[in-house]
Amino acid sequence: MTNIKKIAVLTSGGDAPGMNAAIRSVVRTCAYHDVAVLGVYRGYQGMIENDFAPLDARSVRNLVNRGGTFLKSARSKEFRTPEGRKKAYDNLVAAEADALVVIGGDGSFTGALLFNQEFGFPVMGIPGTIDNDIYGTTYTLGYDTALNTVVEAIDKIRDTASSHNRMFFIEVMGRDAGFLALNSGIGGGAEKILIPEQHSTLEDLVNEIAINHNKGKMSNIIVVAEGYTTGQNVYELKKYVEAQNPDYDIRVTVLGHIQRGGAPTCFDRVLASRMGVKAVESLLEGKSNYMVGINNDKIDLTPLEKAIKGGESKLDPDLIRIAKIMSV
Ligand code: ATP
């Protein structure tokens, strides 16, 4: 065991459901081990601006079920500079913090790793992002909640699609990764799923839609990941397909930020609780520069460097095949 007496915790990057449950877990694990907690508001920017508050087991009540992050999140340009990180370090030391838990995405982990390399300050990461695109963990916090939000939306849109024989392009989040699109597409029964990992041409798309039509499919749900790369956005895709098939009734729904909010699912709450315990106990064991992850249902650690640079987290190719079979 180390002589860590106070742990700072912050949330950084895009907010994700389950971040509050993770903060709660960090705080309660610290309380369990008699370690004090320093809550840092507004991510790294709050570290630079001394925006701190002590947290105890009672200050995180009624949080497990709440979306977003009560510590607030921010993107901090200043933390990208050595001067900004030095200010943050001086503030943490003045507040008597001995270690830092960062809940965020790979950008936040890059900042945490630099911070450790420059000042030797112990850091531990917890992956929080709805995109699920972090190497070293099968699931990130917020992904399961977002997935369920998207499936619920697809179910509702399907009612209209089938009542009017309409085709819907539904854009879901995922700039670089198709996890949300692929899994929500399978769960929501989409006829076609367009993801960044799989390239196809607009002609392919039009051909497939025609094939579906000939099979007697009168309505179509097409799930499009934000980062799907034909060089066209979802409205342009619609325009193109419409131009080829003027008699189709096509609509576009961009789900946008509703995917980020809302109460975390039980899965995300349990995951957050498990990850928070592991993050704190690993720091108390003297470990640093790791990201907590879940692999084969076991909570484990991946070096931050690997989580950042280890490569893309890969979609299961079998799922892509399953999506194809389901839309036969
Ligand atoms: P999301 O997946 O939601 O985008 P993220 O953690 O990747 O989450 P970023 O905006 O990339 O989000 O990073 C969050 C913050 O981490 C940045 O605002 C910045 O303060 C810090 N950060 C990111 N990259 C670096 C870097 N190369 N050096 C120092 N700090 C960084």
mmCIF file of C-alpha atoms and ligand atoms in Angstrom:
data_model
loop_
_atom_site.group_PDB
_atom_site.id
_atom_site.type_symbol
_atom_site.label_atom_id
_atom_site.label_comp_id
_atom_site.label_asym_id
_atom_site.label_seq_id
_atom_site.Cartn_x
_atom_site.Cartn_y
_atom_site.Cartn_z
ATOM 1 C CA MET A 1 0.000 0.000 0.000
ATOM 2 C CA THR A 2 1.143 3.587 -0.708
ATOM 3 C CA ASN A 3 0.674 6.591 1.547
ATOM 4 C CA ILE A 4 -1.916 8.199 -0.714
ATOM 5 C CA LYS A 5 -4.189 10.267 1.555
ATOM 6 C CA LYS A 6 -6.189 12.259 -0.967
ATOM 7 C CA ILE A 7 -7.337 11.426 -4.499
ATOM 8 C CA ALA A 8 -8.589 14.018 -7.000
ATOM 9 C CA VAL A 9 -11.258 13.059 -9.532
ATOM 10 C CA LEU A 10 -12.446 14.830 -12.680
ATOM 11 C CA THR A 11 -14.544 14.235 -15.793
ATOM 12 C CA SER A 12 -13.224 15.427 -19.142
ATOM 13 C CA GLY A 13 -14.154 15.470 -22.835
ATOM 14 C CA GLY A 14 -17.730 14.678 -23.910
ATOM 15 C CA ASP A 15 -20.109 13.754 -21.105
ATOM 16 C CA ALA A 16 -21.474 10.213 -20.989
ATOM 17 C CA PRO A 17 -24.167 8.510 -18.901
ATOM 18 C CA GLY A 18 -22.502 6.640 -16.055
ATOM 19 C CA MET A 19 -19.910 9.337 -15.327
ATOM 20 C CA ASN A 20 -21.812 10.341 -12.178
ATOM 21 C CA ALA A 21 -21.983 6.720 -11.059
ATOM 22 C CA ALA A 22 -18.212 6.461 -11.602
ATOM 23 C CA ILE A 23 -17.512 9.607 -9.536
ATOM 24 C CA ARG A 24 -19.745 8.178 -6.816
ATOM 25 C CA SER A 25 -17.847 4.917 -6.901
ATOM 26 C CA VAL A 26 -14.466 6.674 -6.672
ATOM 27 C CA VAL A 27 -15.678 8.746 -3.723
ATOM 28 C CA ARG A 28 -17.231 5.833 -1.854
ATOM 29 C CA THR A 29 -14.240 3.555 -2.432
ATOM 30 C CA CYS A 30 -12.020 6.288 -1.024
ATOM 31 C CA ALA A 31 -14.342 6.647 1.983
ATOM 32 C CA TYR A 32 -14.192 2.875 2.467
ATOM 33 C CA HIS A 33 -10.384 3.022 2.560
ATOM 34 C CA ASP A 34 -10.280 6.227 4.620
ATOM 35 C CA VAL A 35 -8.868 8.339 1.812
ATOM 36 C CA ALA A 36 -10.057 11.944 1.220
ATOM 37 C CA VAL A 37 -11.406 13.068 -2.177
ATOM 38 C CA LEU A 38 -10.950 16.319 -4.039
ATOM 39 C CA GLY A 39 -13.655 16.891 -6.671
ATOM 40 C CA VAL A 40 -12.343 18.874 -9.648
ATOM 41 C CA TYR A 41 -14.987 20.833 -11.558
ATOM 42 C CA ARG A 42 -14.819 21.373 -15.361
ATOM 43 C CA GLY A 43 -12.123 18.837 -16.128
ATOM 44 C CA TYR A 44 -8.551 19.998 -16.657
ATOM 45 C CA GLN A 45 -9.662 23.638 -16.882
ATOM 46 C CA GLY A 46 -10.908 23.400 -13.294
ATOM 47 C CA MET A 47 -7.536 21.996 -12.256
ATOM 48 C CA ILE A 48 -5.867 25.065 -13.774
ATOM 49 C CA GLU A 49 -8.373 27.456 -12.162
ATOM 50 C CA ASN A 50 -8.436 25.863 -8.703
ATOM 51 C CA ASP A 51 -12.077 24.874 -9.084
ATOM 52 C CA PHE A 52 -12.065 22.220 -6.359
ATOM 53 C CA ALA A 53 -14.423 20.964 -3.680
ATOM 54 C CA PRO A 54 -13.939 18.213 -1.121
ATOM 55 C CA LEU A 55 -16.292 15.254 -1.629
ATOM 56 C CA ASP A 56 -17.391 12.658 0.881
ATOM 57 C CA ALA A 57 -19.618 9.624 0.782
ATOM 58 C CA ARG A 58 -22.733 11.725 1.427
ATOM 59 C CA SER A 59 -21.977 14.334 -1.236
ATOM 60 C CA VAL A 60 -22.514 11.730 -3.957
ATOM 61 C CA ARG A 61 -25.960 10.559 -2.873
ATOM 62 C CA ASN A 62 -28.783 10.434 -5.466
ATOM 63 C CA LEU A 63 -26.243 10.361 -8.266
ATOM 64 C CA VAL A 64 -26.108 6.758 -9.414
ATOM 65 C CA ASN A 65 -29.165 7.239 -11.642
ATOM 66 C CA ARG A 66 -28.287 10.630 -13.135
ATOM 67 C CA GLY A 67 -26.928 11.243 -16.633
ATOM 68 C CA GLY A 68 -24.241 13.815 -17.432
ATOM 69 C CA THR A 69 -21.622 14.690 -14.839
ATOM 70 C CA PHE A 70 -22.255 16.841 -11.775
ATOM 71 C CA LEU A 71 -18.550 17.766 -11.753
ATOM 72 C CA LYS A 72 -19.146 19.208 -15.250
ATOM 73 C CA SER A 73 -16.866 18.548 -18.164
ATOM 74 C CA ALA A 74 -14.852 20.888 -20.340
ATOM 75 C CA ARG A 75 -12.319 20.888 -23.126
ATOM 76 C CA SER A 76 -9.255 22.800 -21.957
ATOM 77 C CA LYS A 77 -6.875 24.344 -24.488
ATOM 78 C CA GLU A 78 -4.624 25.597 -21.706
ATOM 79 C CA PHE A 79 -3.984 22.075 -20.418
ATOM 80 C CA ARG A 80 -2.443 21.248 -23.797
ATOM 81 C CA THR A 81 0.408 23.660 -22.942
ATOM 82 C CA PRO A 82 3.255 22.876 -20.483
ATOM 83 C CA GLU A 83 2.467 26.140 -18.639
ATOM 84 C CA GLY A 84 -1.168 25.127 -18.190
ATOM 85 C CA ARG A 85 -0.211 21.689 -16.879
ATOM 86 C CA LYS A 86 2.309 23.253 -14.462
ATOM 87 C CA LYS A 87 -0.428 25.515 -13.047
ATOM 88 C CA ALA A 88 -2.683 22.480 -12.667
ATOM 89 C CA TYR A 89 0.078 20.556 -10.907
ATOM 90 C CA ASP A 90 0.830 23.400 -8.496
ATOM 91 C CA ASN A 91 -2.865 23.671 -7.629
ATOM 92 C CA LEU A 92 -3.229 19.938 -7.016
ATOM 93 C CA VAL A 93 -0.154 19.894 -4.789
ATOM 94 C CA ALA A 94 -1.399 22.966 -2.878
ATOM 95 C CA ALA A 95 -4.723 21.132 -2.355
ATOM 96 C CA GLU A 96 -2.708 18.171 -1.013
ATOM 97 C CA ALA A 97 -3.922 15.694 -3.619
ATOM 98 C CA ASP A 98 -1.644 12.674 -4.084
ATOM 99 C CA ALA A 99 -3.204 11.019 -7.146
ATOM 100 C CA LEU A 100 -5.723 11.703 -9.913
ATOM 101 C CA VAL A 101 -8.579 9.716 -11.487
ATOM 102 C CA VAL A 102 -9.555 10.956 -14.959
ATOM 103 C CA ILE A 103 -12.915 9.869 -16.367
ATOM 104 C CA GLY A 104 -13.000 10.619 -20.095
ATOM 105 C CA GLY A 105 -11.900 9.604 -23.569
ATOM 106 C CA ASP A 106 -8.536 9.087 -25.224
ATOM 107 C CA GLY A 107 -7.789 12.826 -25.425
ATOM 108 C CA SER A 108 -8.249 13.062 -21.675
ATOM 109 C CA PHE A 109 -5.944 10.059 -21.222
ATOM 110 C CA THR A 110 -3.282 11.693 -23.400
ATOM 111 C CA GLY A 111 -3.400 14.711 -21.097
ATOM 112 C CA ALA A 112 -3.224 12.472 -18.000
ATOM 113 C CA LEU A 113 -0.206 10.583 -19.328
ATOM 114 C CA LEU A 114 1.668 13.809 -20.142
ATOM 115 C CA PHE A 115 0.819 15.110 -16.677
ATOM 116 C CA ASN A 116 2.332 11.987 -15.137
ATOM 117 C CA GLN A 117 5.408 12.087 -17.347
ATOM 118 C CA GLU A 118 6.087 15.734 -16.507
ATOM 119 C CA PHE A 119 5.463 15.669 -12.741
ATOM 120 C CA GLY A 120 5.453 12.012 -11.703
ATOM 121 C CA PHE A 121 1.896 12.487 -10.411
ATOM 122 C CA PRO A 122 0.025 9.131 -10.179
ATOM 123 C CA VAL A 123 -2.921 8.936 -12.606
ATOM 124 C CA MET A 124 -5.598 6.368 -13.434
ATOM 125 C CA GLY A 125 -8.130 6.538 -16.283
ATOM 126 C CA ILE A 126 -11.742 5.380 -16.498
ATOM 127 C CA PRO A 127 -13.119 5.261 -20.072
ATOM 128 C CA GLY A 128 -16.273 7.335 -20.470
ATOM 129 C CA THR A 129 -17.612 7.909 -23.983
ATOM 130 C CA ILE A 130 -20.750 6.780 -25.776
ATOM 131 C CA ASP A 131 -18.774 5.891 -28.928
ATOM 132 C CA ASN A 132 -17.133 2.824 -27.321
ATOM 133 C CA ASP A 133 -14.027 3.538 -29.393
ATOM 134 C CA ILE A 134 -11.294 3.062 -26.794
ATOM 135 C CA TYR A 135 -8.721 0.336 -27.143
ATOM 136 C CA GLY A 136 -8.305 -1.971 -24.131
ATOM 137 C CA THR A 137 -11.912 -2.279 -22.976
ATOM 138 C CA THR A 138 -14.878 -4.074 -24.473
ATOM 139 C CA TYR A 139 -17.223 -1.410 -23.100
ATOM 140 C CA THR A 140 -16.870 2.254 -22.201
ATOM 141 C CA LEU A 141 -19.171 4.039 -19.766
ATOM 142 C CA GLY A 142 -22.254 5.419 -21.469
ATOM 143 C CA TYR A 143 -22.178 3.201 -24.526
ATOM 144 C CA ASP A 144 -24.851 0.782 -23.332
ATOM 145 C CA THR A 145 -27.164 3.648 -22.339
ATOM 146 C CA ALA A 146 -26.697 5.394 -25.686
ATOM 147 C CA LEU A 147 -27.311 2.113 -27.499
ATOM 148 C CA ASN A 148 -30.623 1.654 -25.723
ATOM 149 C CA THR A 149 -31.596 5.270 -26.428
ATOM 150 C CA VAL A 150 -30.927 4.759 -30.130
ATOM 151 C CA VAL A 151 -32.861 1.478 -30.288
ATOM 152 C CA GLU A 152 -35.833 3.123 -28.584
ATOM 153 C CA ALA A 153 -35.727 5.927 -31.172
ATOM 154 C CA ILE A 154 -35.494 3.446 -34.065
ATOM 155 C CA ASP A 155 -38.514 1.556 -32.682
ATOM 156 C CA LYS A 156 -40.546 4.759 -32.666
ATOM 157 C CA ILE A 157 -39.454 5.810 -36.142
ATOM 158 C CA ARG A 158 -40.279 2.330 -37.420
ATOM 159 C CA ASP A 159 -43.933 2.876 -36.483
ATOM 160 C CA THR A 160 -44.102 5.811 -38.884
ATOM 161 C CA ALA A 161 -41.920 4.145 -41.521
ATOM 162 C CA SER A 162 -44.184 1.113 -41.710
ATOM 163 C CA SER A 163 -47.447 3.095 -41.476
ATOM 164 C CA HIS A 164 -46.502 5.215 -44.493
ATOM 165 C CA ASN A 165 -44.195 2.866 -46.418
ATOM 166 C CA ARG A 166 -41.397 5.335 -45.904
ATOM 167 C CA MET A 167 -37.665 5.001 -45.938
ATOM 168 C CA PHE A 168 -35.766 6.595 -43.060
ATOM 169 C CA PHE A 169 -32.100 7.454 -42.879
ATOM 170 C CA ILE A 170 -31.304 7.633 -39.158
ATOM 171 C CA GLU A 171 -27.974 9.218 -38.302
ATOM 172 C CA VAL A 172 -26.387 8.068 -35.057
ATOM 173 C CA MET A 173 -23.198 9.231 -33.337
ATOM 174 C CA GLY A 174 -19.840 7.638 -34.140
ATOM 175 C CA ARG A 175 -17.272 9.765 -35.958
ATOM 176 C CA ASP A 176 -14.670 7.040 -36.240
ATOM 177 C CA ALA A 177 -16.398 3.926 -34.966
ATOM 178 C CA GLY A 178 -19.539 2.060 -35.930
ATOM 179 C CA PHE A 179 -20.286 0.330 -32.609
ATOM 180 C CA LEU A 180 -23.422 2.356 -31.889
ATOM 181 C CA ALA A 181 -24.691 2.145 -35.465
ATOM 182 C CA LEU A 182 -24.019 -1.556 -35.928
ATOM 183 C CA ASN A 183 -25.462 -2.754 -32.642
ATOM 184 C CA SER A 184 -28.440 -0.394 -32.642
ATOM 185 C CA GLY A 185 -29.064 -1.335 -36.265
ATOM 186 C CA ILE A 186 -29.161 -5.028 -35.395
ATOM 187 C CA GLY A 187 -31.227 -4.411 -32.252
ATOM 188 C CA GLY A 188 -33.594 -2.076 -34.071
ATOM 189 C CA GLY A 189 -33.969 -4.353 -37.102
ATOM 190 C CA ALA A 190 -32.473 -1.947 -39.650
ATOM 191 C CA GLU A 191 -32.481 -3.036 -43.271
ATOM 192 C CA LYS A 192 -29.076 -1.473 -43.836
ATOM 193 C CA ILE A 193 -26.306 -0.175 -41.589
ATOM 194 C CA LEU A 194 -23.655 2.214 -42.878
ATOM 195 C CA ILE A 195 -20.518 2.380 -40.728
ATOM 196 C CA PRO A 196 -17.073 3.997 -41.086
ATOM 197 C CA GLU A 197 -15.348 0.588 -40.967
ATOM 198 C CA GLN A 198 -17.093 -0.627 -44.121
ATOM 199 C CA HIS A 199 -16.821 1.239 -47.355
ATOM 200 C CA SER A 200 -19.433 0.989 -50.045
ATOM 201 C CA THR A 201 -20.428 3.255 -52.899
ATOM 202 C CA LEU A 202 -23.637 5.180 -53.359
ATOM 203 C CA GLU A 203 -24.408 2.912 -56.307
ATOM 204 C CA ASP A 204 -24.150 -0.120 -54.003
ATOM 205 C CA LEU A 205 -26.617 1.524 -51.657
ATOM 206 C CA VAL A 206 -29.106 2.302 -54.393
ATOM 207 C CA ASN A 207 -28.798 -1.252 -55.751
ATOM 208 C CA GLU A 208 -29.425 -2.766 -52.325
ATOM 209 C CA ILE A 209 -32.450 -0.580 -51.759
ATOM 210 C CA ALA A 210 -33.827 -1.698 -55.137
ATOM 211 C CA ILE A 211 -33.216 -5.345 -54.204
ATOM 212 C CA ASN A 212 -35.047 -4.830 -50.903
ATOM 213 C CA HIS A 213 -37.922 -3.208 -52.736
ATOM 214 C CA ASN A 214 -38.164 -6.154 -55.096
ATOM 215 C CA LYS A 215 -38.257 -8.499 -52.109
ATOM 216 C CA GLY A 216 -41.405 -6.724 -51.003
ATOM 217 C CA LYS A 217 -39.896 -4.536 -48.298
ATOM 218 C CA MET A 218 -42.131 -1.503 -48.342
ATOM 219 C CA SER A 219 -40.419 0.460 -45.603
ATOM 220 C CA ASN A 220 -36.737 0.737 -44.908
ATOM 221 C CA ILE A 221 -34.744 1.795 -41.887
ATOM 222 C CA ILE A 222 -31.166 2.690 -42.775
ATOM 223 C CA VAL A 223 -28.889 3.470 -39.843
ATOM 224 C CA VAL A 224 -25.969 5.728 -40.750
ATOM 225 C CA ALA A 225 -23.002 6.356 -38.449
ATOM 226 C CA GLU A 226 -21.902 9.994 -38.420
ATOM 227 C CA GLY A 227 -18.479 8.995 -39.718
ATOM 228 C CA TYR A 228 -19.703 6.867 -42.626
ATOM 229 C CA THR A 229 -17.450 7.887 -45.448
ATOM 230 C CA THR A 230 -18.818 8.388 -48.904
ATOM 231 C CA GLY A 231 -17.914 12.055 -48.666
ATOM 232 C CA GLN A 232 -21.642 12.792 -48.346
ATOM 233 C CA ASN A 233 -23.607 13.675 -45.250
ATOM 234 C CA VAL A 234 -26.894 11.978 -44.460
ATOM 235 C CA TYR A 235 -28.968 14.667 -46.228
ATOM 236 C CA GLU A 236 -26.865 14.307 -49.364
ATOM 237 C CA LEU A 237 -27.257 10.535 -49.187
ATOM 238 C CA LYS A 238 -31.015 10.995 -49.060
ATOM 239 C CA LYS A 239 -30.911 13.411 -52.009
ATOM 240 C CA TYR A 240 -28.865 10.979 -54.051
ATOM 241 C CA VAL A 241 -31.135 8.002 -53.382
ATOM 242 C CA GLU A 242 -34.209 10.149 -53.988
ATOM 243 C CA ALA A 243 -32.827 11.345 -57.317
ATOM 244 C CA GLN A 244 -32.455 7.701 -58.424
ATOM 245 C CA ASN A 245 -35.876 6.728 -57.078
ATOM 246 C CA PRO A 246 -38.209 9.726 -57.296
ATOM 247 C CA ASP A 247 -41.208 7.652 -56.185
ATOM 248 C CA TYR A 248 -39.671 6.776 -52.784
ATOM 249 C CA ASP A 249 -40.801 8.712 -49.749
ATOM 250 C CA ILE A 250 -37.551 9.279 -47.845
ATOM 251 C CA ARG A 251 -37.005 11.072 -44.543
ATOM 252 C CA VAL A 252 -33.935 11.848 -42.465
ATOM 253 C CA THR A 253 -33.693 11.814 -38.674
ATOM 254 C CA VAL A 254 -30.484 12.949 -36.994
ATOM 255 C CA LEU A 255 -30.645 11.710 -33.419
ATOM 256 C CA GLY A 256 -27.942 14.112 -32.221
ATOM 257 C CA HIS A 257 -27.510 14.880 -28.565
ATOM 258 C CA ILE A 258 -30.436 12.865 -27.238
ATOM 259 C CA GLN A 259 -27.964 9.980 -27.532
ATOM 260 C CA ARG A 260 -25.696 11.441 -24.868
ATOM 261 C CA GLY A 261 -28.219 12.178 -22.150
ATOM 262 C CA GLY A 262 -30.526 10.285 -19.866
ATOM 263 C CA ALA A 263 -30.332 7.998 -16.888
ATOM 264 C CA PRO A 264 -27.635 5.340 -17.266
ATOM 265 C CA THR A 265 -28.762 1.764 -17.789
ATOM 266 C CA CYS A 266 -28.179 -0.717 -14.989
ATOM 267 C CA PHE A 267 -25.279 -2.116 -17.023
ATOM 268 C CA ASP A 268 -23.538 1.275 -17.081
ATOM 269 C CA ARG A 269 -24.202 1.848 -13.372
ATOM 270 C CA VAL A 270 -22.678 -1.487 -12.424
ATOM 271 C CA LEU A 271 -19.764 -0.982 -14.827
ATOM 272 C CA ALA A 272 -19.108 2.484 -13.357
ATOM 273 C CA SER A 273 -19.192 1.069 -9.831
ATOM 274 C CA ARG A 274 -16.754 -1.688 -10.739
ATOM 275 C CA MET A 275 -14.391 0.639 -12.592
ATOM 276 C CA GLY A 276 -14.344 3.217 -9.784
ATOM 277 C CA VAL A 277 -13.383 0.595 -7.201
ATOM 278 C CA LYS A 278 -10.620 -0.754 -9.426
ATOM 279 C CA ALA A 279 -9.250 2.735 -10.193
ATOM 280 C CA VAL A 280 -8.953 3.734 -6.537
ATOM 281 C CA GLU A 281 -7.671 0.405 -5.259
ATOM 282 C CA SER A 282 -5.058 0.248 -8.041
ATOM 283 C CA LEU A 283 -3.773 3.715 -7.093
ATOM 284 C CA LEU A 284 -3.628 2.644 -3.440
ATOM 285 C CA GLU A 285 -1.590 -0.382 -4.520
ATOM 286 C CA GLY A 286 0.931 2.015 -6.046
ATOM 287 C CA LYS A 287 -0.091 1.553 -9.684
ATOM 288 C CA SER A 288 -0.219 4.482 -12.072
ATOM 289 C CA ASN A 289 -0.655 5.262 -15.787
ATOM 290 C CA TYR A 290 -3.352 2.673 -16.427
ATOM 291 C CA MET A 291 -6.858 2.712 -17.806
ATOM 292 C CA VAL A 292 -9.426 0.520 -16.103
ATOM 293 C CA GLY A 293 -11.341 -1.615 -18.577
ATOM 294 C CA ILE A 294 -13.634 -4.606 -18.829
ATOM 295 C CA ASN A 295 -12.574 -7.631 -20.852
ATOM 296 C CA ASN A 296 -14.245 -11.061 -20.762
ATOM 297 C CA ASP A 297 -16.396 -9.675 -17.935
ATOM 298 C CA LYS A 298 -13.319 -9.082 -15.767
ATOM 299 C CA ILE A 299 -12.207 -5.629 -14.700
ATOM 300 C CA ASP A 300 -8.563 -5.173 -15.637
ATOM 301 C CA LEU A 301 -5.898 -2.571 -16.392
ATOM 302 C CA THR A 302 -4.391 -1.480 -19.701
ATOM 303 C CA PRO A 303 -1.390 0.868 -19.759
ATOM 304 C CA LEU A 304 -2.632 4.354 -20.710
ATOM 305 C CA GLU A 305 -0.115 4.499 -23.515
ATOM 306 C CA LYS A 306 -1.617 1.374 -25.046
ATOM 307 C CA ALA A 307 -5.176 2.612 -24.585
ATOM 308 C CA ILE A 308 -4.235 5.780 -26.447
ATOM 309 C CA LYS A 309 -2.010 4.340 -29.162
ATOM 310 C CA GLY A 310 -2.783 0.640 -29.098
ATOM 311 C CA GLY A 311 -4.910 0.940 -32.191
ATOM 312 C CA GLU A 312 -8.588 1.160 -32.868
ATOM 313 C CA SER A 313 -10.961 -0.975 -30.883
ATOM 314 C CA LYS A 314 -12.294 -3.328 -33.488
ATOM 315 C CA LEU A 315 -15.846 -4.193 -34.406
ATOM 316 C CA ASP A 316 -16.560 -7.906 -34.267
ATOM 317 C CA PRO A 317 -16.642 -8.968 -37.953
ATOM 318 C CA ASP A 318 -19.191 -11.607 -37.031
ATOM 319 C CA LEU A 319 -21.618 -8.852 -36.048
ATOM 320 C CA ILE A 320 -21.296 -7.326 -39.512
ATOM 321 C CA ARG A 321 -22.176 -10.734 -40.977
ATOM 322 C CA ILE A 322 -25.095 -11.109 -38.582
ATOM 323 C CA ALA A 323 -26.456 -7.695 -39.616
ATOM 324 C CA LYS A 324 -26.333 -8.838 -43.248
ATOM 325 C CA ILE A 325 -28.114 -12.109 -42.481
ATOM 326 C CA MET A 326 -30.804 -10.336 -40.437
ATOM 327 C CA SER A 327 -31.667 -8.042 -43.322
ATOM 328 C CA VAL A 328 -32.067 -10.805 -45.906
HETATM 329 P P1 ATP B 1 -14.363 12.408 -26.299
HETATM 330 O O1 ATP B 1 -14.157 10.972 -26.723
HETATM 331 O O2 ATP B 1 -15.692 12.659 -25.730
HETATM 332 O O3 ATP B 1 -13.958 13.421 -27.352
HETATM 333 P P2 ATP B 1 -11.833 12.995 -25.079
HETATM 334 O O4 ATP B 1 -11.283 12.806 -23.720
HETATM 335 O O5 ATP B 1 -11.118 12.282 -26.204
HETATM 336 O O6 ATP B 1 -13.362 12.626 -25.031
HETATM 337 P P3 ATP B 1 -10.789 15.568 -25.939
HETATM 338 O O7 ATP B 1 -11.475 16.873 -26.173
HETATM 339 O O8 ATP B 1 -9.976 14.986 -27.023
HETATM 340 O O9 ATP B 1 -11.901 14.561 -25.413
HETATM 341 O O10 ATP B 1 -9.827 15.738 -24.661
HETATM 342 C C1 ATP B 1 -10.314 16.293 -23.447
HETATM 343 C C2 ATP B 1 -9.283 17.227 -22.865
HETATM 344 O O11 ATP B 1 -8.072 16.485 -22.605
HETATM 345 C C3 ATP B 1 -8.853 18.361 -23.784
HETATM 346 O O12 ATP B 1 -9.735 19.464 -23.730
HETATM 347 C C4 ATP B 1 -7.499 18.703 -23.226
HETATM 348 O O13 ATP B 1 -7.617 19.542 -22.097
HETATM 349 C C5 ATP B 1 -6.969 17.349 -22.798
HETATM 350 N N1 ATP B 1 -6.102 16.839 -23.873
HETATM 351 C C6 ATP B 1 -6.457 16.197 -25.001
HETATM 352 N N2 ATP B 1 -5.401 15.919 -25.786
HETATM 353 C C7 ATP B 1 -4.328 16.425 -25.127
HETATM 354 C C8 ATP B 1 -2.930 16.490 -25.410
HETATM 355 N N3 ATP B 1 -2.416 15.990 -26.539
HETATM 356 N N4 ATP B 1 -2.126 17.086 -24.498
HETATM 357 C C9 ATP B 1 -2.624 17.593 -23.358
HETATM 358 N N5 ATP B 1 -3.922 17.575 -23.039
HETATM 359 C C10 ATP B 1 -4.763 17.000 -23.898
#
